[in-house]
mmCIF file of C-alpha atoms (C1' of nucleotides) in Angstrom:
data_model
loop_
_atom_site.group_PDB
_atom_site.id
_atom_site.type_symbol
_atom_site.label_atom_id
_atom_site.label_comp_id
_atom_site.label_asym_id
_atom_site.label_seq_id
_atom_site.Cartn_x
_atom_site.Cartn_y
_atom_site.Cartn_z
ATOM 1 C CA UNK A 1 169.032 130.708 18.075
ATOM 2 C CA UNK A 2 165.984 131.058 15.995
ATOM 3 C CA UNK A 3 164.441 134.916 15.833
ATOM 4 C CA UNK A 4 161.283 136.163 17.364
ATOM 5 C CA UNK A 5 158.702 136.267 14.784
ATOM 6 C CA UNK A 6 155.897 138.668 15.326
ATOM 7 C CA UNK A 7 153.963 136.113 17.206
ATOM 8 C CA UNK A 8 156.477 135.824 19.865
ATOM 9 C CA UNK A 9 156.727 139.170 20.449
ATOM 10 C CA UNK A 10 152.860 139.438 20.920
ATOM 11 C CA UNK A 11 153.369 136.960 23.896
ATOM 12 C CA UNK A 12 156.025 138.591 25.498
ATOM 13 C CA UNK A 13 153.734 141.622 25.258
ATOM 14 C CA UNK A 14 151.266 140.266 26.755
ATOM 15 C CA UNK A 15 152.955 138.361 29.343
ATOM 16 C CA UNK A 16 155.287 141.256 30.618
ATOM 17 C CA UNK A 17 151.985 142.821 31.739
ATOM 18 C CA UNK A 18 149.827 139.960 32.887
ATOM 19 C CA UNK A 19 151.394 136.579 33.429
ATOM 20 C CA UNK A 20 148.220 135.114 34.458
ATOM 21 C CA UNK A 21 146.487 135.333 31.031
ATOM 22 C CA UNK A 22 144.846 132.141 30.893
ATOM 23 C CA UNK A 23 146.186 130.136 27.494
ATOM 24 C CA UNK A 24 143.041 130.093 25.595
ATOM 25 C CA UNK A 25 143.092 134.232 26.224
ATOM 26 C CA UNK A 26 146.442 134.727 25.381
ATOM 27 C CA UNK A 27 145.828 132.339 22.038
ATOM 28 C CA UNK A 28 142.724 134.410 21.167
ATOM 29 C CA UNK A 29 145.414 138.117 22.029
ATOM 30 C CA UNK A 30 148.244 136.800 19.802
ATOM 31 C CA UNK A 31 145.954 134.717 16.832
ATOM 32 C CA UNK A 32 146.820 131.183 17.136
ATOM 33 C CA UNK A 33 144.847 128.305 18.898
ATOM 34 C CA UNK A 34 145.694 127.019 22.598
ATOM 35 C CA UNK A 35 148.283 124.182 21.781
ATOM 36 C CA UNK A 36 150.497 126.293 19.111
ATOM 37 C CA UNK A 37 150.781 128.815 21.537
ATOM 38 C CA UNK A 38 151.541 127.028 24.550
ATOM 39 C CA UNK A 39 154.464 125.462 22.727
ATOM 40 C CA UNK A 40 155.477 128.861 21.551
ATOM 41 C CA UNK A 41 155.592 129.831 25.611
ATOM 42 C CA UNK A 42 157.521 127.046 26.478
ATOM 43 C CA UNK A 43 160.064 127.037 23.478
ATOM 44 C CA UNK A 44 160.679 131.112 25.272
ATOM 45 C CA UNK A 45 161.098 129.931 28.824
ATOM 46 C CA UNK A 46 163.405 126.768 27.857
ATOM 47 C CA UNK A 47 165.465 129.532 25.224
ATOM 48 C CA UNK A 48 165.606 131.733 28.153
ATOM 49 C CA UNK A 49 163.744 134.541 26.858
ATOM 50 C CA UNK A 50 161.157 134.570 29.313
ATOM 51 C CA UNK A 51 163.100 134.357 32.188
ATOM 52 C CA UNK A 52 160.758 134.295 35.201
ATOM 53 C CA UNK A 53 157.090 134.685 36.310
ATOM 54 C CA UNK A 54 157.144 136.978 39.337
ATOM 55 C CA UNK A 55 154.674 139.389 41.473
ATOM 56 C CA UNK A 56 155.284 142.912 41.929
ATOM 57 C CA UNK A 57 154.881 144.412 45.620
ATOM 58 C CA UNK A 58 153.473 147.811 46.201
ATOM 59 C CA UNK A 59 156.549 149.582 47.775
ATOM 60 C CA UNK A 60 154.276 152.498 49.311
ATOM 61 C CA UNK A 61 152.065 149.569 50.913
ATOM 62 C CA UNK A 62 155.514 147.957 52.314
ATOM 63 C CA UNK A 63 156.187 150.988 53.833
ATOM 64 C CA UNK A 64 159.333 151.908 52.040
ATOM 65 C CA UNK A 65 159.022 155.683 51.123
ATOM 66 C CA UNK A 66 162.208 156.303 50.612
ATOM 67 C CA UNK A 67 164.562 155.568 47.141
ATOM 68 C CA UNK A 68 167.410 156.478 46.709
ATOM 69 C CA UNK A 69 170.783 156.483 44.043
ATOM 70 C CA UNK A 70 173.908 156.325 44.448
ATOM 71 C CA UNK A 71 176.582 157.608 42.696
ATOM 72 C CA UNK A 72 180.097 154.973 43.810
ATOM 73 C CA UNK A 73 183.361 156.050 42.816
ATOM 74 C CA UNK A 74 186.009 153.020 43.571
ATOM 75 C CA UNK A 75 189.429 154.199 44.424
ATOM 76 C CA UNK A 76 190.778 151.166 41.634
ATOM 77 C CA UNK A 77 189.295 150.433 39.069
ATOM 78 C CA UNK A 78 190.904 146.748 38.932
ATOM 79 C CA UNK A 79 188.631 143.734 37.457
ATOM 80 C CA UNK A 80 189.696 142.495 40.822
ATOM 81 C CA UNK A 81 187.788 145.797 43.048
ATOM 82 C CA UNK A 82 185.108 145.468 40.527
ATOM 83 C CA UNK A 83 183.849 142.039 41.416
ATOM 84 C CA UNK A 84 184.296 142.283 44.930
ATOM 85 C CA UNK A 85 182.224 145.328 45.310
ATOM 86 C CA UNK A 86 179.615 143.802 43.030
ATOM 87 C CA UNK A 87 179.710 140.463 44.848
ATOM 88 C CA UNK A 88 178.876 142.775 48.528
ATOM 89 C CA UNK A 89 176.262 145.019 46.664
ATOM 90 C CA UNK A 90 174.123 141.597 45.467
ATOM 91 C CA UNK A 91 173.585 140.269 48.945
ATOM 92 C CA UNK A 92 172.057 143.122 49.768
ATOM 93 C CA UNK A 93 168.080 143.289 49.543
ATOM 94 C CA UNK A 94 167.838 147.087 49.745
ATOM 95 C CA UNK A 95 169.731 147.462 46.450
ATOM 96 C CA UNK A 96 167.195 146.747 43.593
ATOM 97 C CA UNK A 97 169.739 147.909 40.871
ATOM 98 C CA UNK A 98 173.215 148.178 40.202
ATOM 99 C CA UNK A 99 175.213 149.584 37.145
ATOM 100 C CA UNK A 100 178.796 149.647 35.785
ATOM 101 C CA UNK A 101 178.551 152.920 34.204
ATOM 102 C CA UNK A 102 180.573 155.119 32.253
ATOM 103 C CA UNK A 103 181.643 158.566 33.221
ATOM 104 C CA UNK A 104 183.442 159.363 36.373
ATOM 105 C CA UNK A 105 181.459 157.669 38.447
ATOM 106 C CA UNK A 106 181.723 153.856 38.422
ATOM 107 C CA UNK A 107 178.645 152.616 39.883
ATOM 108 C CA UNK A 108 174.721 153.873 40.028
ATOM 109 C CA UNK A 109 172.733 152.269 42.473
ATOM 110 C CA UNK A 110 169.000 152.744 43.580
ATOM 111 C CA UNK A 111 168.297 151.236 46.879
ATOM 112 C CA UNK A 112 165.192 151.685 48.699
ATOM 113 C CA UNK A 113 164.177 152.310 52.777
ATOM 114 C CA UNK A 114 161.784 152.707 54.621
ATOM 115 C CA UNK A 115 162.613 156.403 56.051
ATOM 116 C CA UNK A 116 165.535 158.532 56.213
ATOM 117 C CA UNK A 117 166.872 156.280 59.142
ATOM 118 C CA UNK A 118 166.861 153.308 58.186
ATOM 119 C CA UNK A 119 168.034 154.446 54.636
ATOM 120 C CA UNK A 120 171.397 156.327 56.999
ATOM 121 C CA UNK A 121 171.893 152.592 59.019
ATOM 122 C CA UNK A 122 172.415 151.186 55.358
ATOM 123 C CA UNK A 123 175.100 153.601 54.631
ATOM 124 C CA UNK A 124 176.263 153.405 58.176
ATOM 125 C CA UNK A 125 176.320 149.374 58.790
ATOM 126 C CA UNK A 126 176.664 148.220 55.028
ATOM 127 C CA UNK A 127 177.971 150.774 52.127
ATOM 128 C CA UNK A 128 180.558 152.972 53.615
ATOM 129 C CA UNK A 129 181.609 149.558 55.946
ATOM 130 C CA UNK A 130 183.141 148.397 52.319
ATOM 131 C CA UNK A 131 187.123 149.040 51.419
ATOM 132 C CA UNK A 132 188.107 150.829 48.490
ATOM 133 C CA UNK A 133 184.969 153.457 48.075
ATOM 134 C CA UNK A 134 186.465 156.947 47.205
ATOM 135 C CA UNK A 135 183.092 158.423 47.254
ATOM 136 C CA UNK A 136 179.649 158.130 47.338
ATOM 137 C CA UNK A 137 177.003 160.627 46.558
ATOM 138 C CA UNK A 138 173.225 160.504 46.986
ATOM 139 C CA UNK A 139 170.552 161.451 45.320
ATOM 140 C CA UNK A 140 166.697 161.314 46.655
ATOM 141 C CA UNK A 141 163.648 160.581 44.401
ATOM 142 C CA UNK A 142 161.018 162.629 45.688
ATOM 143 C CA UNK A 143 158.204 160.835 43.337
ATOM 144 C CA UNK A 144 158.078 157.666 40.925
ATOM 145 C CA UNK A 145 156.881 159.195 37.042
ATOM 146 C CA UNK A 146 156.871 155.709 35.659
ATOM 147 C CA UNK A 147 158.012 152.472 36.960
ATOM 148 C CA UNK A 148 157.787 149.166 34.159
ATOM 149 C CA UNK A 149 159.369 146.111 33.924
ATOM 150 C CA UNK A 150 158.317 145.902 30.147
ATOM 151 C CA UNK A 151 160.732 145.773 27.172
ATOM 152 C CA UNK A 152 159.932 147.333 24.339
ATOM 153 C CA UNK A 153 158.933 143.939 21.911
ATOM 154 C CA UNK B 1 144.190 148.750 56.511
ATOM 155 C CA UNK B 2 145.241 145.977 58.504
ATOM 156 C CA UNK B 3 149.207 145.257 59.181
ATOM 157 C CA UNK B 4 151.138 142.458 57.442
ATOM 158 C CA UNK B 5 152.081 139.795 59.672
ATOM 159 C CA UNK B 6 155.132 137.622 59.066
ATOM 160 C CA UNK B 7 153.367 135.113 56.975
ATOM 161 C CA UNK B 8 152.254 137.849 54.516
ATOM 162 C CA UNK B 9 155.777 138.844 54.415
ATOM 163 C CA UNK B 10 156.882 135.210 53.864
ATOM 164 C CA UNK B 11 154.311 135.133 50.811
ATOM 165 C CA UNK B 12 155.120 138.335 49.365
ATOM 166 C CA UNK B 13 158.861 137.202 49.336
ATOM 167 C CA UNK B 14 158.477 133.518 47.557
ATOM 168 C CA UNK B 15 155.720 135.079 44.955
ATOM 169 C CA UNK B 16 158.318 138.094 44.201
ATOM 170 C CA UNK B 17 160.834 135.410 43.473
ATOM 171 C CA UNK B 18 158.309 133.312 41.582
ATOM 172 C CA UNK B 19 154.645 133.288 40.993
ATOM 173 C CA UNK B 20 154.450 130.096 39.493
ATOM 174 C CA UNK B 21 154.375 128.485 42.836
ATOM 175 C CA UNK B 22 151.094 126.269 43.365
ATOM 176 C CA UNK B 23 149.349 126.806 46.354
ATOM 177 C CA UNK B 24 150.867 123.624 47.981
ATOM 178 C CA UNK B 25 154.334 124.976 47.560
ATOM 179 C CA UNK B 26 153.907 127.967 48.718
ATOM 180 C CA UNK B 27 151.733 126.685 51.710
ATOM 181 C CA UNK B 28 154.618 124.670 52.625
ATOM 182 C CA UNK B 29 157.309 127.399 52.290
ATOM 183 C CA UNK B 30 154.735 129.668 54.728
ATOM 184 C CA UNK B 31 153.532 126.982 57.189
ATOM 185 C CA UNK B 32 149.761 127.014 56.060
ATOM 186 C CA UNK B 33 147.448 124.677 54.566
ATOM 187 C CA UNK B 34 146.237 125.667 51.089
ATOM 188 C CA UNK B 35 143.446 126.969 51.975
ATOM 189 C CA UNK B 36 144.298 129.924 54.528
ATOM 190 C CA UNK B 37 147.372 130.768 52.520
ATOM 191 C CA UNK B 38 145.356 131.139 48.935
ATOM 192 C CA UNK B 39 142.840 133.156 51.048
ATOM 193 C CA UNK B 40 145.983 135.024 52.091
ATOM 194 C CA UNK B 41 147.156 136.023 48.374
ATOM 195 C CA UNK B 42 143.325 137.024 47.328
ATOM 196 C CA UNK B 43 143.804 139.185 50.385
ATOM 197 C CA UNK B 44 146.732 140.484 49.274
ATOM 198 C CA UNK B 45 145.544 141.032 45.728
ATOM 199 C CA UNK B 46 142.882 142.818 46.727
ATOM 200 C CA UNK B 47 144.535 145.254 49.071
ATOM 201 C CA UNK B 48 146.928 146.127 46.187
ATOM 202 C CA UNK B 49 149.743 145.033 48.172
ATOM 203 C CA UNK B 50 150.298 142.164 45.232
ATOM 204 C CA UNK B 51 149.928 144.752 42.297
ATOM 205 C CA UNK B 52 150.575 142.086 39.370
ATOM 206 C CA UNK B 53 151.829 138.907 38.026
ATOM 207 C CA UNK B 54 154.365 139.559 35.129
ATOM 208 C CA UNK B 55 156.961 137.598 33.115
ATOM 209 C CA UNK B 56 160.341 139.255 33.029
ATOM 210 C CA UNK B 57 161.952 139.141 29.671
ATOM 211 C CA UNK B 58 165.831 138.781 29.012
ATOM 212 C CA UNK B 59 166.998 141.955 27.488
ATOM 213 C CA UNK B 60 169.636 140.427 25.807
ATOM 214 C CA UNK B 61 167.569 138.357 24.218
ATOM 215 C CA UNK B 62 165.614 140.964 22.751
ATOM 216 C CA UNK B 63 168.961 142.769 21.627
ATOM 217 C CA UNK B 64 168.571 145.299 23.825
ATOM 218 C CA UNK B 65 172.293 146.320 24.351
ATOM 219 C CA UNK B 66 171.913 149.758 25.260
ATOM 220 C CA UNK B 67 171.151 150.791 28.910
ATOM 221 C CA UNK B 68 171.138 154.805 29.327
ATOM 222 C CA UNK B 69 170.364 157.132 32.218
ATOM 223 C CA UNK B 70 169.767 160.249 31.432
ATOM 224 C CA UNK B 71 169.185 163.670 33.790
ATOM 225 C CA UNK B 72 167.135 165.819 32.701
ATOM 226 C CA UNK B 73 166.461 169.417 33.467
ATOM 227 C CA UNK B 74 163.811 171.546 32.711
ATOM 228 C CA UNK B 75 163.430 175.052 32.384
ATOM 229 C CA UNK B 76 160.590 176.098 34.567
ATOM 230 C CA UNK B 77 159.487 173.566 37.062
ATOM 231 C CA UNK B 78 155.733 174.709 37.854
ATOM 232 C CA UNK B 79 153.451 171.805 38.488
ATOM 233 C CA UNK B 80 151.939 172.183 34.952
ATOM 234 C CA UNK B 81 155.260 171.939 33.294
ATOM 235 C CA UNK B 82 156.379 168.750 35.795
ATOM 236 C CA UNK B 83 152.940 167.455 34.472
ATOM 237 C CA UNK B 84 153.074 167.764 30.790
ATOM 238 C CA UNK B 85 156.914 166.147 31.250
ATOM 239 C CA UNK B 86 155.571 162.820 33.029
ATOM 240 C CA UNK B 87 152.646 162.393 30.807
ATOM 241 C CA UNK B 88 154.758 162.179 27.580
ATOM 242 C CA UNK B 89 157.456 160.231 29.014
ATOM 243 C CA UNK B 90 154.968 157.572 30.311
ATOM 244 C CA UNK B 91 153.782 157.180 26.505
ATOM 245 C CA UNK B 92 157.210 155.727 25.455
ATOM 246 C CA UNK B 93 157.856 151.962 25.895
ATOM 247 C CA UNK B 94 162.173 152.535 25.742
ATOM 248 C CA UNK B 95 161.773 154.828 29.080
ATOM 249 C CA UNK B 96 161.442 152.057 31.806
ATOM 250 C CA UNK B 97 162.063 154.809 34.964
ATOM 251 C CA UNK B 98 161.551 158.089 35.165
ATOM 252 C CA UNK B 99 162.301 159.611 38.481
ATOM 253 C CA UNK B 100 161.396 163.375 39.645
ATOM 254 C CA UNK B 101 164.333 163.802 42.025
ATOM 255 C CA UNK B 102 165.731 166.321 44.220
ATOM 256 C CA UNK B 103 168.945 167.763 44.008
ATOM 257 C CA UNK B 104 169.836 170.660 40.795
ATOM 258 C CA UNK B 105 168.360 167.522 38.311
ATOM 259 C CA UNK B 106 164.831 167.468 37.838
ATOM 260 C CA UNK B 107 164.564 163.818 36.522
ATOM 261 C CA UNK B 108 166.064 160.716 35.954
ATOM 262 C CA UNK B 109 165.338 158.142 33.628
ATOM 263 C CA UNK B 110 166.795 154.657 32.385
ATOM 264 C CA UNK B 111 166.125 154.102 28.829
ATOM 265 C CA UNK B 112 166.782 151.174 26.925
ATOM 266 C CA UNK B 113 167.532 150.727 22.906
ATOM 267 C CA UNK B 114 168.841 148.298 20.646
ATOM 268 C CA UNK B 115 172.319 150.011 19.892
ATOM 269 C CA UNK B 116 173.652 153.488 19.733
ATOM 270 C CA UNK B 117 171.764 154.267 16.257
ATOM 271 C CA UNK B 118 168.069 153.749 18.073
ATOM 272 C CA UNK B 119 169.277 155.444 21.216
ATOM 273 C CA UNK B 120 170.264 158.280 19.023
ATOM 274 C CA UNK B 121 166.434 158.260 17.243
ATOM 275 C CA UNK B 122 164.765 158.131 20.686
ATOM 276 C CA UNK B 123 166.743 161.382 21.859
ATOM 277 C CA UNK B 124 166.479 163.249 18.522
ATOM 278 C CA UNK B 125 162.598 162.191 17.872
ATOM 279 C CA UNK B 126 161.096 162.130 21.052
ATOM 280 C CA UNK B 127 163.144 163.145 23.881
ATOM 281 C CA UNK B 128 164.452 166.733 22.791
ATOM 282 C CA UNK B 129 161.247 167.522 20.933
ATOM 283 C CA UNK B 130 159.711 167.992 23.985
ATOM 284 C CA UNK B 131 159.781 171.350 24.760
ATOM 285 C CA UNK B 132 160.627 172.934 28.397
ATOM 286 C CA UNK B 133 163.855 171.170 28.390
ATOM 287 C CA UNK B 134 166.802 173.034 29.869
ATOM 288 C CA UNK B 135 169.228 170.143 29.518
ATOM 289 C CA UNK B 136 169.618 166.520 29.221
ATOM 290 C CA UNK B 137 172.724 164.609 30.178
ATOM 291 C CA UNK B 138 173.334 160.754 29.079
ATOM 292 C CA UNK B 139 175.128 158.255 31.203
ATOM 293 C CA UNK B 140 175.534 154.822 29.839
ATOM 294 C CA UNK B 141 175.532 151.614 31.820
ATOM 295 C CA UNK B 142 177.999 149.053 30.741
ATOM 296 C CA UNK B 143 176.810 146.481 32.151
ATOM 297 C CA UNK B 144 173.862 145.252 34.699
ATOM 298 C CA UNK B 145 175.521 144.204 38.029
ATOM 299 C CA UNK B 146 172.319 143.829 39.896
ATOM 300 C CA UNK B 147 168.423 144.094 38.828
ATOM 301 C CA UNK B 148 165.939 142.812 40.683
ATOM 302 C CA UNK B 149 162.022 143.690 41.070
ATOM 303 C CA UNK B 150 162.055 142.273 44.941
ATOM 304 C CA UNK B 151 161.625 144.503 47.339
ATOM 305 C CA UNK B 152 162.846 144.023 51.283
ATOM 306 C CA UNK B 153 160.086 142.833 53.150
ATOM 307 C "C1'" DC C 1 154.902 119.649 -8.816
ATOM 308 C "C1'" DG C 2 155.891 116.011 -5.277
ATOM 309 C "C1'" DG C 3 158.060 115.080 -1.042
ATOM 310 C "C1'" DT C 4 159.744 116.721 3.374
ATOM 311 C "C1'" DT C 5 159.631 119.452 7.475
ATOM 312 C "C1'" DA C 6 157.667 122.634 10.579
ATOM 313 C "C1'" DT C 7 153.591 124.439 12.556
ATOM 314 C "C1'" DT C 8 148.969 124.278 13.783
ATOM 315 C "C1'" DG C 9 144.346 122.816 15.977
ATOM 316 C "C1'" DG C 10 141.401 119.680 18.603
ATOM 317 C "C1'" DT C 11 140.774 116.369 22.167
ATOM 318 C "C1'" DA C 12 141.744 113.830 26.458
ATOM 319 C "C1'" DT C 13 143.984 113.676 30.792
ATOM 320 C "C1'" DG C 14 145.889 115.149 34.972
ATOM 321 C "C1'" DA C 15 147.127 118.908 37.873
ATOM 322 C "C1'" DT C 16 145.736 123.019 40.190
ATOM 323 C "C1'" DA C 17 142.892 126.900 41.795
ATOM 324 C "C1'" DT C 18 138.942 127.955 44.101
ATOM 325 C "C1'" DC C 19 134.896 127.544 47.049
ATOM 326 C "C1'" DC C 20 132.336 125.809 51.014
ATOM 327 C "C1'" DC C 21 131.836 124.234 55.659
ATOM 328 C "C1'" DA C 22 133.323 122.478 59.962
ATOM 329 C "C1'" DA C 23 136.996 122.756 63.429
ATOM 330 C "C1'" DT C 24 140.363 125.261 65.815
ATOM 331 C "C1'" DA C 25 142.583 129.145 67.689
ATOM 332 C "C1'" DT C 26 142.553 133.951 69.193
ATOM 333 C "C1'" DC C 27 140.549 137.837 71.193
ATOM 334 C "C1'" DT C 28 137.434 140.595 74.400
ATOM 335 C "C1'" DG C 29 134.694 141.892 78.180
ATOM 336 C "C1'" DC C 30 133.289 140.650 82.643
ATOM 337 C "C1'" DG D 1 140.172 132.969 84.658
ATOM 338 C "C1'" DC D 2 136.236 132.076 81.935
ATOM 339 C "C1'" DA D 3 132.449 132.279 78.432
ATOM 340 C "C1'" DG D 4 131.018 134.176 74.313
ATOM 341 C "C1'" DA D 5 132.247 136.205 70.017
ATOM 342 C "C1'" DT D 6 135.333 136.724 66.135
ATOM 343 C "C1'" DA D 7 138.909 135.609 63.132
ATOM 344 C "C1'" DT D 8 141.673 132.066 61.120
ATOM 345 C "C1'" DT D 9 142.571 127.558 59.756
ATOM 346 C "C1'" DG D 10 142.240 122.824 57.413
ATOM 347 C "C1'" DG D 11 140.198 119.373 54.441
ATOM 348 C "C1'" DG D 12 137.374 117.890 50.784
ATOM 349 C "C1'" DA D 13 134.530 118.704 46.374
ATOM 350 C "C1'" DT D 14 134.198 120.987 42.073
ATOM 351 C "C1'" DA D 15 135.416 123.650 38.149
ATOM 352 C "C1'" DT D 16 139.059 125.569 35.617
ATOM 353 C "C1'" DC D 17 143.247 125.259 33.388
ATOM 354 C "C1'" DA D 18 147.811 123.483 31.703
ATOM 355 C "C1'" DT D 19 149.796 119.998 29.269
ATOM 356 C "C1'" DA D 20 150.677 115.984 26.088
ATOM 357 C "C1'" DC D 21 149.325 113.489 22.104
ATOM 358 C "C1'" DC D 22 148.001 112.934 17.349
ATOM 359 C "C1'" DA D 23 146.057 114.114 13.042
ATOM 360 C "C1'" DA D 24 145.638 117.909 9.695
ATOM 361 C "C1'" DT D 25 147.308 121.862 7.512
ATOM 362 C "C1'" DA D 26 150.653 124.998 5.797
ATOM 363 C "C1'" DA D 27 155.328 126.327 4.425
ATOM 364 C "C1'" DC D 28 159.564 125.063 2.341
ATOM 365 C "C1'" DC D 29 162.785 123.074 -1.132
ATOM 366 C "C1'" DG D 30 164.766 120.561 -4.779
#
DNA sequence: CGGTTATTGGTATGATATCCCAATATCTGC
DNA sequence: GCAGATATTGGGATATCATACCAATAACCG
């Protein structure tokens, strides 16, 4: 697995925040001509560093003013309770992110709704429906300070 | 501000999942011919409902190992101190969410850093410079069960 | 310093986005 | 239920762009 060079980080720069550069802008951005950079940007995608291309929805314009996370707190611990709770959280499209976390609480999760009830049928019909929850604890974001899909290159 | 119809909702969900779809495909996927369904997406664009078209990076790849919440209190929470908080958080690439939440925790934020060492710089060169800071409590994720940028629609 | 390998830049080709106009469907008032 | 008006659709033409190929340059190594 070769390293990123400096170059390669300028792209992913760039391309975290605007994947529709054209390739002659993004050559002119990063310093190179269209053809060396195109194969740079393919050589990423096929290595898996660039993973996707994707557009991001305004949540406020969806209508979904509420987000939420959630503290879990599995009764066991097994590898065995682990999976199977992870396996019911990622079919779920109201939870964006989930984390095995240190601490004593297992899992953080933020989920999003659109209002306090439809965020209480989630719980109702979907998280507290699943075996082998000890606890679960809730905390409300009342505003977004910064939201970015951007790694630090 | 006119509703979203369930064709809009069809495009916003194949573009979340990738916007490297040509028109064709996408007009399939929806049931339109190009044309109404690129008029669609301009639409869409325009009203802000499609915000941007990014690549998403691996963060392995980029040896990011280290994913951290941290709470955050402050000591006076006046709408000039929440201010001056959010505007220096924004500034710094490793916070990737910051949250103002309710609850006896001001904020939450998810950090990323290469390893322990770089974590430990970030807290000790930026974070608790910052002054107004009652407390600050780190949580570390061990691993990413879930993370997705789609929302529900 | 000479030979080898990797990287670059320019050009040609094919695919795709984008625009325009006619046709169709939907809506509204009577 | 119908006629006019409005919004939406579909297809074709054009311009833009991605992509592949090949020669030229630069970096590397004994």
């Amino acid at each position: 697995m070769p390293e990123l060079d400096v170059i390669d980080r300028k792209i992913l720069f760039y391309l975290q925040n605007d994947s529709r550069l054209t390739m002659q802008e993004l050559a002119d951005k990063v310093g190179l001509s269209v053809s060396p950079c195109h194969r740079r940007v393919k050589l990423l995608e096929e290595r898996g560093v660039i993973s996707r291309y994707i557009a991001t929805v305004d949540q406020k314009a969806l209508g979904l003013h509420v987000s939420v996370f959630i503290s879990i707190k599995l009764a066991r611990q097994k590898e065995e309770d682990l999976n199977r709770f992870a396996r019911a959280i990622s079919k779920w499209d109201e939870v964006l992110e989930c984390y095995l976390m240190t601490g004593n609480r297992d899992y953080l999760l933020r989920v999003v709704a659109a209002d306090l009830a439809s965020y209480e049928t989630f719980l109702k019909t979907k998280l507290t429906r699943l075996d082998g929850i000890a606890s679960i604890e809730s905390s409300f974001a009342l505003s977004q300070v910064k939201y970015s899909i951007a790694l630090p290159v």
